[in-house]
């Protein structure tokens, strides 16, 4: 089975712009979660989608949003980028509603200048 | 109450030695405790996980020890190898239809040849 794929792998954006990141889960997995990883804050939960519905959201501002499509693929969007949004954004997929055996993709490295 | 505290921050072990990483949690609702291994430039990879109804779980050279009363769990890597050099994260999540992983701050393990 192919693993979780994320595109693009690297991205450089300017402060104030917006960005969309994509995640394709493992085939058959219907839950997709997003995490932000930074040296200072570590791994932090952004949100989780299951059957196209956001079921849980972490403590991030409304500039961070996401969606899930009927084929379980997910996108996350960050609007009005700030320098502090520079991070590795990780997507994880699971067969159940998150938590149990989450499998991570390689991440998208976002740099905001 | 959602925090997972991980120690040590860094660990240096000789080849063939035992690596031990500890985590502690406060939220008694947590019921799933995975460990992840992350290499530079890669996403976290699920190593091993445990639920609170067992005190120990072993998979190959990796063992989780779980102490429910102390709200602590640890990862033991037996016969540590240079290829084990990576960052290790403990995590925890709680039951419910929407689950999210709360991660520890990570341990940078270096195994010397």
mmCIF file of N, CA and C in Angstrom, chain A:
data_model
loop_
_atom_site.group_PDB
_atom_site.id
_atom_site.type_symbol
_atom_site.label_atom_id
_atom_site.label_comp_id
_atom_site.label_asym_id
_atom_site.label_seq_id
_atom_site.Cartn_x
_atom_site.Cartn_y
_atom_site.Cartn_z
ATOM 1 N N UNK A 1 0.837 -1.194 0.000
ATOM 2 C CA UNK A 1 0.000 0.000 0.000
ATOM 3 C C UNK A 1 0.866 1.235 0.000
ATOM 4 N N UNK A 2 0.493 2.207 -0.811
ATOM 5 C CA UNK A 2 1.237 3.453 -0.819
ATOM 6 C C UNK A 2 0.967 4.196 0.477
ATOM 7 N N UNK A 3 1.982 4.966 0.909
ATOM 8 C CA UNK A 3 1.835 5.712 2.141
ATOM 9 C C UNK A 3 1.095 7.014 1.931
ATOM 10 N N UNK A 4 1.097 7.842 2.957
ATOM 11 C CA UNK A 4 0.492 9.161 2.883
ATOM 12 C C UNK A 4 1.381 10.054 2.010
ATOM 13 N N UNK A 5 0.780 10.731 1.065
ATOM 14 C CA UNK A 5 1.557 11.632 0.224
ATOM 15 C C UNK A 5 1.118 13.068 0.462
ATOM 16 N N UNK A 6 2.091 13.961 0.421
ATOM 17 C CA UNK A 6 1.811 15.375 0.622
ATOM 18 C C UNK A 6 2.480 16.177 -0.483
ATOM 19 N N UNK A 7 1.767 17.149 -0.979
ATOM 20 C CA UNK A 7 2.328 18.037 -1.991
ATOM 21 C C UNK A 7 1.968 19.481 -1.688
ATOM 22 N N UNK A 8 2.845 20.431 -2.030
ATOM 23 C CA UNK A 8 4.222 20.180 -2.439
ATOM 24 C C UNK A 8 5.084 19.784 -1.241
ATOM 25 N N UNK A 9 6.295 19.387 -1.462
ATOM 26 C CA UNK A 9 7.183 19.047 -0.349
ATOM 27 C C UNK A 9 7.828 20.289 0.240
ATOM 28 N N UNK A 10 8.075 21.271 -0.603
ATOM 29 C CA UNK A 10 8.687 22.514 -0.145
ATOM 30 C C UNK A 10 7.968 23.703 -0.779
ATOM 31 N N UNK A 11 7.885 24.763 0.009
ATOM 32 C CA UNK A 11 7.141 25.937 -0.445
ATOM 33 C C UNK A 11 7.740 27.174 0.207
ATOM 34 N N UNK A 12 7.935 28.203 -0.594
ATOM 35 C CA UNK A 12 8.391 29.484 -0.054
ATOM 36 C C UNK A 12 7.346 30.533 -0.410
ATOM 37 N N UNK A 13 6.846 31.214 0.599
ATOM 38 C CA UNK A 13 5.816 32.229 0.387
ATOM 39 C C UNK A 13 6.234 33.520 1.091
ATOM 40 N N UNK A 14 5.577 34.581 0.695
ATOM 41 C CA UNK A 14 5.841 35.890 1.281
ATOM 42 C C UNK A 14 4.767 36.205 2.305
ATOM 43 N N UNK A 15 5.147 36.905 3.334
ATOM 44 C CA UNK A 15 4.210 37.321 4.378
ATOM 45 C C UNK A 15 2.996 38.003 3.742
ATOM 46 N N UNK A 16 1.815 37.633 4.211
ATOM 47 C CA UNK A 16 0.583 38.204 3.691
ATOM 48 C C UNK A 16 -0.091 37.358 2.626
ATOM 49 N N UNK A 17 0.683 36.470 1.994
ATOM 50 C CA UNK A 17 0.097 35.598 0.980
ATOM 51 C C UNK A 17 -0.691 34.472 1.648
ATOM 52 N N UNK A 18 -1.351 33.667 0.818
ATOM 53 C CA UNK A 18 -2.028 32.499 1.328
ATOM 54 C C UNK A 18 -1.433 31.260 0.662
ATOM 55 N N UNK A 19 -1.650 30.088 1.286
ATOM 56 C CA UNK A 19 -1.062 28.874 0.763
ATOM 57 C C UNK A 19 -2.037 27.714 0.962
ATOM 58 N N UNK A 20 -2.010 26.782 0.029
ATOM 59 C CA UNK A 20 -2.823 25.569 0.126
ATOM 60 C C UNK A 20 -1.923 24.360 0.031
ATOM 61 N N UNK A 21 -2.060 23.473 1.007
ATOM 62 C CA UNK A 21 -1.262 22.244 1.050
ATOM 63 C C UNK A 21 -2.202 21.063 0.845
ATOM 64 N N UNK A 22 -1.698 20.018 0.214
ATOM 65 C CA UNK A 22 -2.533 18.875 -0.124
ATOM 66 C C UNK A 22 -2.025 17.595 0.527
ATOM 67 N N UNK A 23 -2.968 16.718 0.843
ATOM 68 C CA UNK A 23 -2.632 15.443 1.480
ATOM 69 C C UNK A 23 -3.517 14.345 0.905
ATOM 70 N N UNK A 24 -2.879 13.254 0.469
ATOM 71 C CA UNK A 24 -3.620 12.073 0.031
ATOM 72 C C UNK A 24 -3.369 10.959 1.039
ATOM 73 N N UNK A 25 -4.423 10.491 1.701
ATOM 74 C CA UNK A 25 -4.232 9.483 2.742
ATOM 75 C C UNK A 25 -3.961 8.107 2.153
ATOM 76 N N UNK A 26 -3.600 7.185 3.014
ATOM 77 C CA UNK A 26 -3.449 5.786 2.616
ATOM 78 C C UNK A 26 -4.807 5.286 2.134
ATOM 79 N N UNK A 27 -4.783 4.495 1.068
ATOM 80 C CA UNK A 27 -6.019 3.987 0.501
ATOM 81 C C UNK A 27 -6.854 3.281 1.566
ATOM 82 N N UNK A 28 -8.124 3.678 1.668
ATOM 83 C CA UNK A 28 -9.010 3.076 2.657
ATOM 84 C C UNK A 28 -9.108 3.848 3.957
ATOM 85 N N UNK A 29 -8.177 4.757 4.174
ATOM 86 C CA UNK A 29 -8.221 5.577 5.381
ATOM 87 C C UNK A 29 -9.156 6.767 5.158
ATOM 88 N N UNK A 30 -10.067 6.965 6.100
ATOM 89 C CA UNK A 30 -11.034 8.035 5.932
ATOM 90 C C UNK A 30 -10.801 9.213 6.862
ATOM 91 N N UNK A 31 -9.902 9.054 7.809
ATOM 92 C CA UNK A 31 -9.605 10.153 8.740
ATOM 93 C C UNK A 31 -8.268 10.775 8.373
ATOM 94 N N UNK A 32 -8.259 12.082 8.306
ATOM 95 C CA UNK A 32 -7.034 12.820 8.017
ATOM 96 C C UNK A 32 -6.856 13.899 9.087
ATOM 97 N N UNK A 33 -5.688 13.918 9.674
ATOM 98 C CA UNK A 33 -5.361 14.940 10.671
ATOM 99 C C UNK A 33 -4.171 15.750 10.188
ATOM 100 N N UNK A 34 -4.124 16.981 10.608
ATOM 101 C CA UNK A 34 -3.014 17.871 10.245
ATOM 102 C C UNK A 34 -2.308 18.337 11.515
ATOM 103 N N UNK A 35 -0.983 18.410 11.426
ATOM 104 C CA UNK A 35 -0.162 18.861 12.539
ATOM 105 C C UNK A 35 0.864 19.864 12.026
ATOM 106 N N UNK A 36 1.232 20.780 12.909
ATOM 107 C CA UNK A 36 2.301 21.728 12.624
ATOM 108 C C UNK A 36 3.498 21.361 13.492
ATOM 109 N N UNK A 37 4.671 21.310 12.886
ATOM 110 C CA UNK A 37 5.885 21.005 13.645
ATOM 111 C C UNK A 37 6.874 22.143 13.529
ATOM 112 N N UNK A 38 7.252 22.713 14.653
ATOM 113 C CA UNK A 38 8.256 23.776 14.711
ATOM 114 C C UNK A 38 9.262 23.446 15.799
ATOM 115 N N UNK A 39 10.485 23.964 15.695
ATOM 116 C CA UNK A 39 11.482 23.706 16.746
ATOM 117 C C UNK A 39 11.036 24.220 18.110
ATOM 118 N N UNK A 40 10.316 25.323 18.129
ATOM 119 C CA UNK A 40 9.932 25.917 19.407
ATOM 120 C C UNK A 40 8.714 25.289 20.058
ATOM 121 N N UNK A 41 7.709 24.977 19.264
ATOM 122 C CA UNK A 41 6.439 24.466 19.797
ATOM 123 C C UNK A 41 6.266 22.966 19.618
ATOM 124 N N UNK A 42 7.156 22.333 18.885
ATOM 125 C CA UNK A 42 7.040 20.896 18.677
ATOM 126 C C UNK A 42 5.909 20.546 17.733
ATOM 127 N N UNK A 43 5.301 19.405 17.969
ATOM 128 C CA UNK A 43 4.210 18.910 17.131
ATOM 129 C C UNK A 43 2.883 19.314 17.748
ATOM 130 N N UNK A 44 2.105 20.084 16.990
ATOM 131 C CA UNK A 44 0.832 20.560 17.506
ATOM 132 C C UNK A 44 -0.287 20.207 16.546
ATOM 133 N N UNK A 45 -1.386 19.753 17.106
ATOM 134 C CA UNK A 45 -2.554 19.343 16.343
ATOM 135 C C UNK A 45 -3.280 20.565 15.779
ATOM 136 N N UNK A 46 -3.576 20.489 14.488
ATOM 137 C CA UNK A 46 -4.322 21.563 13.828
ATOM 138 C C UNK A 46 -5.806 21.231 13.740
ATOM 139 N N UNK A 47 -6.139 20.178 13.023
ATOM 140 C CA UNK A 47 -7.522 19.717 12.903
ATOM 141 C C UNK A 47 -7.577 18.315 12.323
ATOM 142 N N UNK A 48 -8.776 17.714 12.446
ATOM 143 C CA UNK A 48 -9.003 16.368 11.940
ATOM 144 C C UNK A 48 -10.287 16.344 11.116
ATOM 145 N N UNK A 49 -10.242 15.641 10.013
ATOM 146 C CA UNK A 49 -11.403 15.486 9.154
ATOM 147 C C UNK A 49 -11.739 14.005 9.011
ATOM 148 N N UNK A 50 -13.018 13.751 9.024
ATOM 149 C CA UNK A 50 -13.511 12.380 8.830
ATOM 150 C C UNK A 50 -14.796 12.479 8.025
ATOM 151 N N UNK A 51 -14.849 11.745 6.930
ATOM 152 C CA UNK A 51 -16.021 11.779 6.048
ATOM 153 C C UNK A 51 -16.426 13.213 5.719
ATOM 154 N N UNK A 52 -15.452 13.988 5.309
ATOM 155 C CA UNK A 52 -15.635 15.365 4.824
ATOM 156 C C UNK A 52 -16.067 16.353 5.903
ATOM 157 N N UNK A 53 -16.051 15.948 7.161
ATOM 158 C CA UNK A 53 -16.476 16.810 8.263
ATOM 159 C C UNK A 53 -15.311 17.054 9.215
ATOM 160 N N UNK A 54 -15.147 18.317 9.603
ATOM 161 C CA UNK A 54 -14.139 18.613 10.614
ATOM 162 C C UNK A 54 -14.683 18.195 11.972
ATOM 163 N N UNK A 55 -13.971 17.286 12.624
ATOM 164 C CA UNK A 55 -14.486 16.761 13.887
ATOM 165 C C UNK A 55 -13.768 17.349 15.086
ATOM 166 N N UNK A 56 -12.597 17.900 14.863
ATOM 167 C CA UNK A 56 -11.842 18.412 15.994
ATOM 168 C C UNK A 56 -10.883 19.473 15.485
ATOM 169 N N UNK A 57 -10.649 20.473 16.284
ATOM 170 C CA UNK A 57 -9.770 21.564 15.877
ATOM 171 C C UNK A 57 -8.872 21.923 17.046
ATOM 172 N N UNK A 58 -7.616 22.144 16.743
ATOM 173 C CA UNK A 58 -6.660 22.556 17.761
ATOM 174 C C UNK A 58 -6.720 24.053 17.991
ATOM 175 N N UNK A 59 -5.800 24.527 18.803
ATOM 176 C CA UNK A 59 -5.798 25.922 19.214
ATOM 177 C C UNK A 59 -4.991 26.780 18.246
ATOM 178 N N UNK A 60 -5.500 26.957 17.073
ATOM 179 C CA UNK A 60 -4.872 27.783 16.044
ATOM 180 C C UNK A 60 -5.869 28.833 15.572
ATOM 181 N N UNK A 61 -5.356 29.971 15.105
ATOM 182 C CA UNK A 61 -6.264 31.033 14.652
ATOM 183 C C UNK A 61 -7.054 30.618 13.417
ATOM 184 N N UNK A 62 -8.103 31.378 13.140
ATOM 185 C CA UNK A 62 -8.992 31.075 12.024
ATOM 186 C C UNK A 62 -8.332 31.166 10.662
ATOM 187 N N UNK A 63 -7.099 31.714 10.617
ATOM 188 C CA UNK A 63 -6.376 31.758 9.344
ATOM 189 C C UNK A 63 -6.047 30.349 8.839
ATOM 190 N N UNK A 64 -6.068 29.408 9.737
ATOM 191 C CA UNK A 64 -5.802 28.012 9.382
ATOM 192 C C UNK A 64 -7.135 27.310 9.148
ATOM 193 N N UNK A 65 -7.307 26.760 7.990
ATOM 194 C CA UNK A 65 -8.546 26.073 7.683
ATOM 195 C C UNK A 65 -8.237 24.848 6.841
ATOM 196 N N UNK A 66 -9.224 23.994 6.707
ATOM 197 C CA UNK A 66 -9.005 22.789 5.923
ATOM 198 C C UNK A 66 -10.305 22.295 5.338
ATOM 199 N N UNK A 67 -10.172 21.264 4.553
ATOM 200 C CA UNK A 67 -11.357 20.591 4.040
ATOM 201 C C UNK A 67 -10.967 19.193 3.601
ATOM 202 N N UNK A 68 -11.968 18.359 3.454
ATOM 203 C CA UNK A 68 -11.735 16.998 2.982
ATOM 204 C C UNK A 68 -12.722 16.704 1.872
ATOM 205 N N UNK A 69 -12.255 16.000 0.883
ATOM 206 C CA UNK A 69 -13.066 15.676 -0.278
ATOM 207 C C UNK A 69 -13.655 14.265 -0.140
ATOM 208 N N UNK A 70 -14.573 13.939 -1.033
ATOM 209 C CA UNK A 70 -15.263 12.652 -0.937
ATOM 210 C C UNK A 70 -14.316 11.467 -1.106
ATOM 211 N N UNK A 71 -13.169 11.684 -1.736
ATOM 212 C CA UNK A 71 -12.192 10.589 -1.875
ATOM 213 C C UNK A 71 -11.193 10.571 -0.718
ATOM 214 N N UNK A 72 -11.489 11.309 0.339
ATOM 215 C CA UNK A 72 -10.698 11.404 1.574
ATOM 216 C C UNK A 72 -9.461 12.284 1.453
ATOM 217 N N UNK A 73 -9.134 12.716 0.268
ATOM 218 C CA UNK A 73 -8.020 13.657 0.136
ATOM 219 C C UNK A 73 -8.352 14.933 0.907
ATOM 220 N N UNK A 74 -7.326 15.562 1.439
ATOM 221 C CA UNK A 74 -7.566 16.747 2.263
ATOM 222 C C UNK A 74 -6.639 17.881 1.847
ATOM 223 N N UNK A 75 -7.097 19.068 2.062
ATOM 224 C CA UNK A 75 -6.281 20.258 1.859
ATOM 225 C C UNK A 75 -6.349 21.109 3.119
ATOM 226 N N UNK A 76 -5.250 21.813 3.381
ATOM 227 C CA UNK A 76 -5.301 22.833 4.409
ATOM 228 C C UNK A 76 -4.842 24.152 3.803
ATOM 229 N N UNK A 77 -5.420 25.199 4.289
ATOM 230 C CA UNK A 77 -5.162 26.530 3.769
ATOM 231 C C UNK A 77 -4.731 27.444 4.910
ATOM 232 N N UNK A 78 -3.743 28.237 4.638
ATOM 233 C CA UNK A 78 -3.337 29.268 5.599
ATOM 234 C C UNK A 78 -3.417 30.603 4.875
ATOM 235 N N UNK A 79 -4.221 31.489 5.399
ATOM 236 C CA UNK A 79 -4.352 32.807 4.774
ATOM 237 C C UNK A 79 -3.510 33.832 5.536
ATOM 238 N N UNK A 80 -3.229 34.920 4.882
ATOM 239 C CA UNK A 80 -2.478 36.032 5.477
ATOM 240 C C UNK A 80 -1.275 35.499 6.258
ATOM 241 N N UNK A 81 -0.370 34.879 5.546
ATOM 242 C CA UNK A 81 0.770 34.220 6.171
ATOM 243 C C UNK A 81 1.599 35.177 7.023
ATOM 244 N N UNK A 82 2.058 34.637 8.141
ATOM 245 C CA UNK A 82 2.959 35.360 9.038
ATOM 246 C C UNK A 82 4.283 34.604 9.104
ATOM 247 N N UNK A 83 5.332 35.328 9.499
ATOM 248 C CA UNK A 83 6.643 34.689 9.583
ATOM 249 C C UNK A 83 6.609 33.457 10.485
ATOM 250 N N UNK A 84 5.810 33.531 11.537
ATOM 251 C CA UNK A 84 5.707 32.428 12.497
ATOM 252 C C UNK A 84 5.009 31.197 11.963
ATOM 253 N N UNK A 85 4.459 31.290 10.771
ATOM 254 C CA UNK A 85 3.807 30.124 10.165
ATOM 255 C C UNK A 85 4.814 29.211 9.494
ATOM 256 N N UNK A 86 6.060 29.645 9.429
ATOM 257 C CA UNK A 86 7.105 28.789 8.863
ATOM 258 C C UNK A 86 7.210 27.526 9.714
ATOM 259 N N UNK A 87 7.047 26.387 9.078
ATOM 260 C CA UNK A 87 6.981 25.136 9.829
ATOM 261 C C UNK A 87 6.946 23.971 8.861
ATOM 262 N N UNK A 88 7.033 22.782 9.436
ATOM 263 C CA UNK A 88 6.769 21.566 8.688
ATOM 264 C C UNK A 88 5.315 21.185 8.969
ATOM 265 N N UNK A 89 4.513 21.096 7.927
ATOM 266 C CA UNK A 89 3.108 20.740 8.092
ATOM 267 C C UNK A 89 2.943 19.275 7.727
ATOM 268 N N UNK A 90 2.453 18.521 8.683
ATOM 269 C CA UNK A 90 2.343 17.070 8.543
ATOM 270 C C UNK A 90 0.887 16.654 8.470
ATOM 271 N N UNK A 91 0.659 15.701 7.622
ATOM 272 C CA UNK A 91 -0.668 15.114 7.480
ATOM 273 C C UNK A 91 -0.563 13.666 7.948
ATOM 274 N N UNK A 92 -1.591 13.203 8.642
ATOM 275 C CA UNK A 92 -1.607 11.815 9.103
ATOM 276 C C UNK A 92 -2.956 11.204 8.769
ATOM 277 N N UNK A 93 -2.955 9.949 8.379
ATOM 278 C CA UNK A 93 -4.220 9.298 8.077
ATOM 279 C C UNK A 93 -4.428 8.094 8.983
ATOM 280 N N UNK A 94 -5.695 7.735 9.141
ATOM 281 C CA UNK A 94 -6.057 6.665 10.057
ATOM 282 C C UNK A 94 -7.321 6.003 9.565
ATOM 283 N N UNK A 95 -7.489 4.734 9.934
ATOM 284 C CA UNK A 95 -8.694 4.022 9.530
ATOM 285 C C UNK A 95 -9.886 4.388 10.404
ATOM 286 N N UNK A 96 -9.624 4.836 11.637
ATOM 287 C CA UNK A 96 -10.709 5.240 12.514
ATOM 288 C C UNK A 96 -10.591 6.734 12.764
ATOM 289 N N UNK A 97 -11.357 7.268 13.697
ATOM 290 C CA UNK A 97 -11.412 8.707 13.875
ATOM 291 C C UNK A 97 -10.202 9.327 14.520
ATOM 292 N N UNK A 98 -9.027 9.104 14.002
ATOM 293 C CA UNK A 98 -7.827 9.706 14.563
ATOM 294 C C UNK A 98 -7.370 9.000 15.824
ATOM 295 N N UNK A 99 -6.136 9.208 16.228
ATOM 296 C CA UNK A 99 -5.631 8.624 17.466
ATOM 297 C C UNK A 99 -5.077 7.239 17.271
ATOM 298 N N UNK A 100 -5.919 6.293 17.001
ATOM 299 C CA UNK A 100 -5.457 4.940 16.769
ATOM 300 C C UNK A 100 -4.628 4.886 15.497
ATOM 301 N N UNK A 101 -3.385 4.439 15.629
ATOM 302 C CA UNK A 101 -2.500 4.158 14.501
ATOM 303 C C UNK A 101 -2.577 5.207 13.397
ATOM 304 N N UNK A 102 -2.108 6.364 13.696
ATOM 305 C CA UNK A 102 -2.023 7.406 12.687
ATOM 306 C C UNK A 102 -0.706 7.283 11.951
ATOM 307 N N UNK A 103 -0.768 7.389 10.637
ATOM 308 C CA UNK A 103 0.415 7.259 9.791
ATOM 309 C C UNK A 103 0.675 8.596 9.115
ATOM 310 N N UNK A 104 1.891 9.064 9.283
ATOM 311 C CA UNK A 104 2.238 10.400 8.816
ATOM 312 C C UNK A 104 2.860 10.394 7.424
ATOM 313 N N UNK A 105 2.610 11.465 6.705
ATOM 314 C CA UNK A 105 3.292 11.712 5.447
ATOM 315 C C UNK A 105 4.624 12.396 5.702
ATOM 316 N N UNK A 106 5.367 12.714 4.623
ATOM 317 C CA UNK A 106 6.688 13.315 4.777
ATOM 318 C C UNK A 106 6.641 14.791 5.148
ATOM 319 N N UNK A 107 5.467 15.397 4.995
ATOM 320 C CA UNK A 107 5.336 16.796 5.366
ATOM 321 C C UNK A 107 5.586 17.765 4.225
ATOM 322 N N UNK A 108 5.098 18.966 4.402
ATOM 323 C CA UNK A 108 5.385 20.090 3.509
ATOM 324 C C UNK A 108 6.147 21.117 4.320
ATOM 325 N N UNK A 109 7.342 21.453 3.862
ATOM 326 C CA UNK A 109 8.153 22.462 4.548
ATOM 327 C C UNK A 109 7.774 23.833 3.998
ATOM 328 N N UNK A 110 7.111 24.646 4.804
ATOM 329 C CA UNK A 110 6.689 25.995 4.405
ATOM 330 C C UNK A 110 7.628 27.020 5.017
ATOM 331 N N UNK A 111 8.159 27.858 4.179
ATOM 332 C CA UNK A 111 9.000 28.961 4.642
ATOM 333 C C UNK A 111 8.319 30.266 4.252
ATOM 334 N N UNK A 112 8.095 31.113 5.226
ATOM 335 C CA UNK A 112 7.466 32.418 4.980
ATOM 336 C C UNK A 112 8.536 33.497 5.143
ATOM 337 N N UNK A 113 8.720 34.285 4.094
ATOM 338 C CA UNK A 113 9.749 35.337 4.136
ATOM 339 C C UNK A 113 9.115 36.721 4.161
#
